[in-house]
mmCIF file of C-alpha atoms in Angstrom:
data_model
loop_
_atom_site.group_PDB
_atom_site.id
_atom_site.type_symbol
_atom_site.label_atom_id
_atom_site.label_comp_id
_atom_site.label_asym_id
_atom_site.label_seq_id
_atom_site.Cartn_x
_atom_site.Cartn_y
_atom_site.Cartn_z
ATOM 1 C CA GLN M 1 9.181 -1.365 -30.436
ATOM 2 C CA VAL M 2 7.845 -0.834 -27.203
ATOM 3 C CA GLN M 3 8.877 -3.031 -24.064
ATOM 4 C CA LEU M 4 6.767 -3.732 -21.151
ATOM 5 C CA VAL M 5 8.065 -4.909 -18.197
ATOM 6 C CA GLU M 6 5.412 -5.232 -14.996
ATOM 7 C CA SER M 7 6.471 -5.606 -11.534
ATOM 8 C CA GLY M 8 4.924 -5.418 -8.075
ATOM 9 C CA GLY M 9 3.390 -8.801 -7.862
ATOM 10 C CA GLY M 10 3.787 -11.286 -4.548
ATOM 11 C CA LEU M 11 2.196 -13.015 -2.162
ATOM 12 C CA VAL M 12 -0.755 -11.189 -0.335
ATOM 13 C CA GLN M 13 -3.212 -12.052 2.131
ATOM 14 C CA ALA M 14 -7.022 -11.939 1.611
ATOM 15 C CA GLY M 15 -8.264 -8.451 2.164
ATOM 16 C CA GLY M 16 -4.418 -6.842 1.813
ATOM 17 C CA SER M 17 -3.888 -4.548 -1.081
ATOM 18 C CA LEU M 18 -1.171 -4.486 -4.401
ATOM 19 C CA ARG M 19 -0.122 -1.992 -6.700
ATOM 20 C CA LEU M 20 1.331 -3.071 -9.843
ATOM 21 C CA SER M 21 3.658 -1.126 -12.173
ATOM 22 C CA CYS M 22 4.126 -1.357 -15.640
ATOM 23 C CA ALA M 23 7.134 0.630 -17.028
ATOM 24 C CA ALA M 24 7.318 0.940 -21.173
ATOM 25 C CA SER M 25 10.417 1.861 -22.700
ATOM 26 C CA GLY M 26 11.711 1.947 -26.159
ATOM 27 C CA GLY M 27 8.664 4.404 -26.990
ATOM 28 C CA THR M 28 5.948 7.156 -25.152
ATOM 29 C CA LEU M 29 3.425 5.530 -23.882
ATOM 30 C CA THR M 30 1.571 8.627 -23.886
ATOM 31 C CA PHE M 31 0.984 7.558 -27.961
ATOM 32 C CA TYR M 32 -0.690 4.187 -26.300
ATOM 33 C CA LEU M 33 -4.396 3.115 -24.621
ATOM 34 C CA VAL M 34 -3.464 0.663 -21.824
ATOM 35 C CA ALA M 35 -4.661 -2.234 -20.190
ATOM 36 C CA TRP M 36 -4.118 -4.884 -17.712
ATOM 37 C CA PHE M 37 -5.353 -8.329 -18.554
ATOM 38 C CA ARG M 38 -4.799 -11.658 -16.125
ATOM 39 C CA GLN M 39 -4.315 -15.294 -16.896
ATOM 40 C CA ALA M 40 -5.040 -18.020 -14.002
ATOM 41 C CA PRO M 41 -4.094 -21.595 -14.085
ATOM 42 C CA GLY M 42 -5.985 -23.275 -15.695
ATOM 43 C CA LYS M 43 -7.749 -20.688 -17.447
ATOM 44 C CA ASP M 44 -8.173 -18.061 -20.128
ATOM 45 C CA ARG M 45 -6.564 -14.891 -20.189
ATOM 46 C CA GLU M 46 -9.222 -12.128 -19.234
ATOM 47 C CA PHE M 47 -9.577 -8.557 -19.138
ATOM 48 C CA VAL M 48 -9.365 -6.789 -15.564
ATOM 49 C CA ALA M 49 -8.837 -2.819 -16.591
ATOM 50 C CA TYR M 50 -8.991 -0.396 -18.680
ATOM 51 C CA CYS M 51 -7.574 3.258 -19.568
ATOM 52 C CA ASN M 52 -9.301 4.906 -22.353
ATOM 53 C CA SER M 53 -7.239 7.933 -22.247
ATOM 54 C CA ARG M 54 -3.798 9.082 -23.625
ATOM 55 C CA TRP M 55 -3.542 11.726 -21.176
ATOM 56 C CA SER M 56 -4.697 10.201 -17.378
ATOM 57 C CA CYS M 57 -7.234 7.813 -16.663
ATOM 58 C CA SER M 58 -10.650 9.885 -16.386
ATOM 59 C CA SER M 59 -12.201 7.336 -18.693
ATOM 60 C CA THR M 60 -12.284 3.952 -17.184
ATOM 61 C CA ASN M 61 -13.688 -0.121 -17.872
ATOM 62 C CA TYR M 62 -13.318 -2.447 -15.402
ATOM 63 C CA ALA M 63 -14.084 -6.455 -14.953
ATOM 64 C CA GLU M 64 -17.400 -6.891 -12.923
ATOM 65 C CA SER M 65 -15.286 -8.832 -10.656
ATOM 66 C CA VAL M 66 -12.688 -5.963 -9.767
ATOM 67 C CA LYS M 67 -14.701 -3.468 -10.031
ATOM 68 C CA GLY M 68 -14.672 -1.205 -6.956
ATOM 69 C CA ARG M 69 -11.469 -2.869 -5.736
ATOM 70 C CA PHE M 70 -8.829 -2.308 -7.958
ATOM 71 C CA THR M 71 -7.771 1.140 -9.819
ATOM 72 C CA ILE M 72 -5.775 1.764 -13.357
ATOM 73 C CA SER M 73 -3.603 4.788 -13.555
ATOM 74 C CA ARG M 74 -1.108 6.140 -15.631
ATOM 75 C CA ASP M 75 2.350 8.463 -15.540
ATOM 76 C CA ASN M 76 3.209 9.951 -18.194
ATOM 77 C CA ALA M 77 6.299 11.339 -16.700
ATOM 78 C CA LYS M 78 7.672 8.317 -15.989
ATOM 79 C CA ASN M 79 6.075 5.856 -18.694
ATOM 80 C CA THR M 80 4.375 3.978 -16.643
ATOM 81 C CA VAL M 81 0.930 2.186 -15.877
ATOM 82 C CA TYR M 82 -0.487 0.992 -12.441
ATOM 83 C CA LEU M 83 -2.883 -1.010 -10.928
ATOM 84 C CA GLN M 84 -3.891 -0.698 -7.507
ATOM 85 C CA MET M 85 -5.655 -3.735 -5.887
ATOM 86 C CA ASN M 86 -7.497 -3.153 -2.985
ATOM 87 C CA SER M 87 -9.188 -5.811 -0.679
ATOM 88 C CA VAL M 88 -8.157 -8.651 -3.007
ATOM 89 C CA LYS M 89 -9.808 -12.086 -3.468
ATOM 90 C CA PRO M 90 -8.014 -15.356 -3.713
ATOM 91 C CA GLU M 91 -9.692 -15.741 -7.082
ATOM 92 C CA ASP M 92 -7.237 -12.524 -8.167
ATOM 93 C CA THR M 93 -4.641 -15.229 -8.271
ATOM 94 C CA ALA M 94 -3.232 -14.719 -11.568
ATOM 95 C CA VAL M 95 -0.281 -13.772 -13.760
ATOM 96 C CA TYR M 96 -1.274 -10.245 -14.070
ATOM 97 C CA TYR M 97 -0.053 -8.577 -17.578
ATOM 98 C CA CYS M 98 -0.009 -4.616 -19.345
ATOM 99 C CA ALA M 99 -0.979 -4.196 -22.595
ATOM 100 C CA ALA M 100 -0.707 -0.896 -24.765
ATOM 101 C CA LYS M 101 -2.249 -0.188 -28.429
ATOM 102 C CA MET M 102 -2.571 2.862 -30.674
ATOM 103 C CA SER M 103 -6.492 2.674 -31.216
ATOM 104 C CA SER M 104 -9.102 1.949 -29.355
ATOM 105 C CA ARG M 105 -10.336 -0.012 -32.185
ATOM 106 C CA ALA M 106 -7.364 -2.059 -32.737
ATOM 107 C CA GLU M 107 -5.840 -5.533 -31.431
ATOM 108 C CA TYR M 108 -2.968 -5.157 -28.612
ATOM 109 C CA ASP M 109 0.230 -3.993 -29.863
ATOM 110 C CA TYR M 110 2.801 -4.642 -27.062
ATOM 111 C CA TRP M 111 2.336 -6.720 -24.177
ATOM 112 C CA GLY M 112 4.182 -7.835 -20.927
ATOM 113 C CA GLN M 113 5.637 -10.938 -19.831
ATOM 114 C CA GLY M 114 3.904 -10.682 -16.785
ATOM 115 C CA THR M 115 3.701 -10.291 -12.813
ATOM 116 C CA GLN M 116 2.213 -12.904 -10.582
ATOM 117 C CA VAL M 117 -0.191 -12.533 -8.048
ATOM 118 C CA THR M 118 -0.948 -14.998 -5.100
ATOM 119 C CA VAL M 119 -3.083 -14.106 -2.669
ATOM 120 C CA SER M 120 -3.912 -16.859 0.574
ATOM 121 C CA SER M 121 -6.999 -17.001 1.665
#
């Protein structure tokens, strides 16, 4: 049973940067495809970024709203996934979740508990 734990959230000013981490335990992250999602107050959870590779994030997908500002990466030696957030905007305020799945066609098998990101204007 893989457990995912996010960290790195907090309060940041608009235009600033933040790096989120997602540490995996109970399993090897190498076996999984990984992604980040977010949920703002009163809104549905939405996709943010996806790493379509088990070895590196050479192939990625991003939501249009974060493209060019956010970068997903992974360090399998540390069993950790990252989300580098640059040029953040108030609309990026949300709880951010990492997720992992075995197959690109499958639903996500594992989710973290989330980390709050608040961007002040």
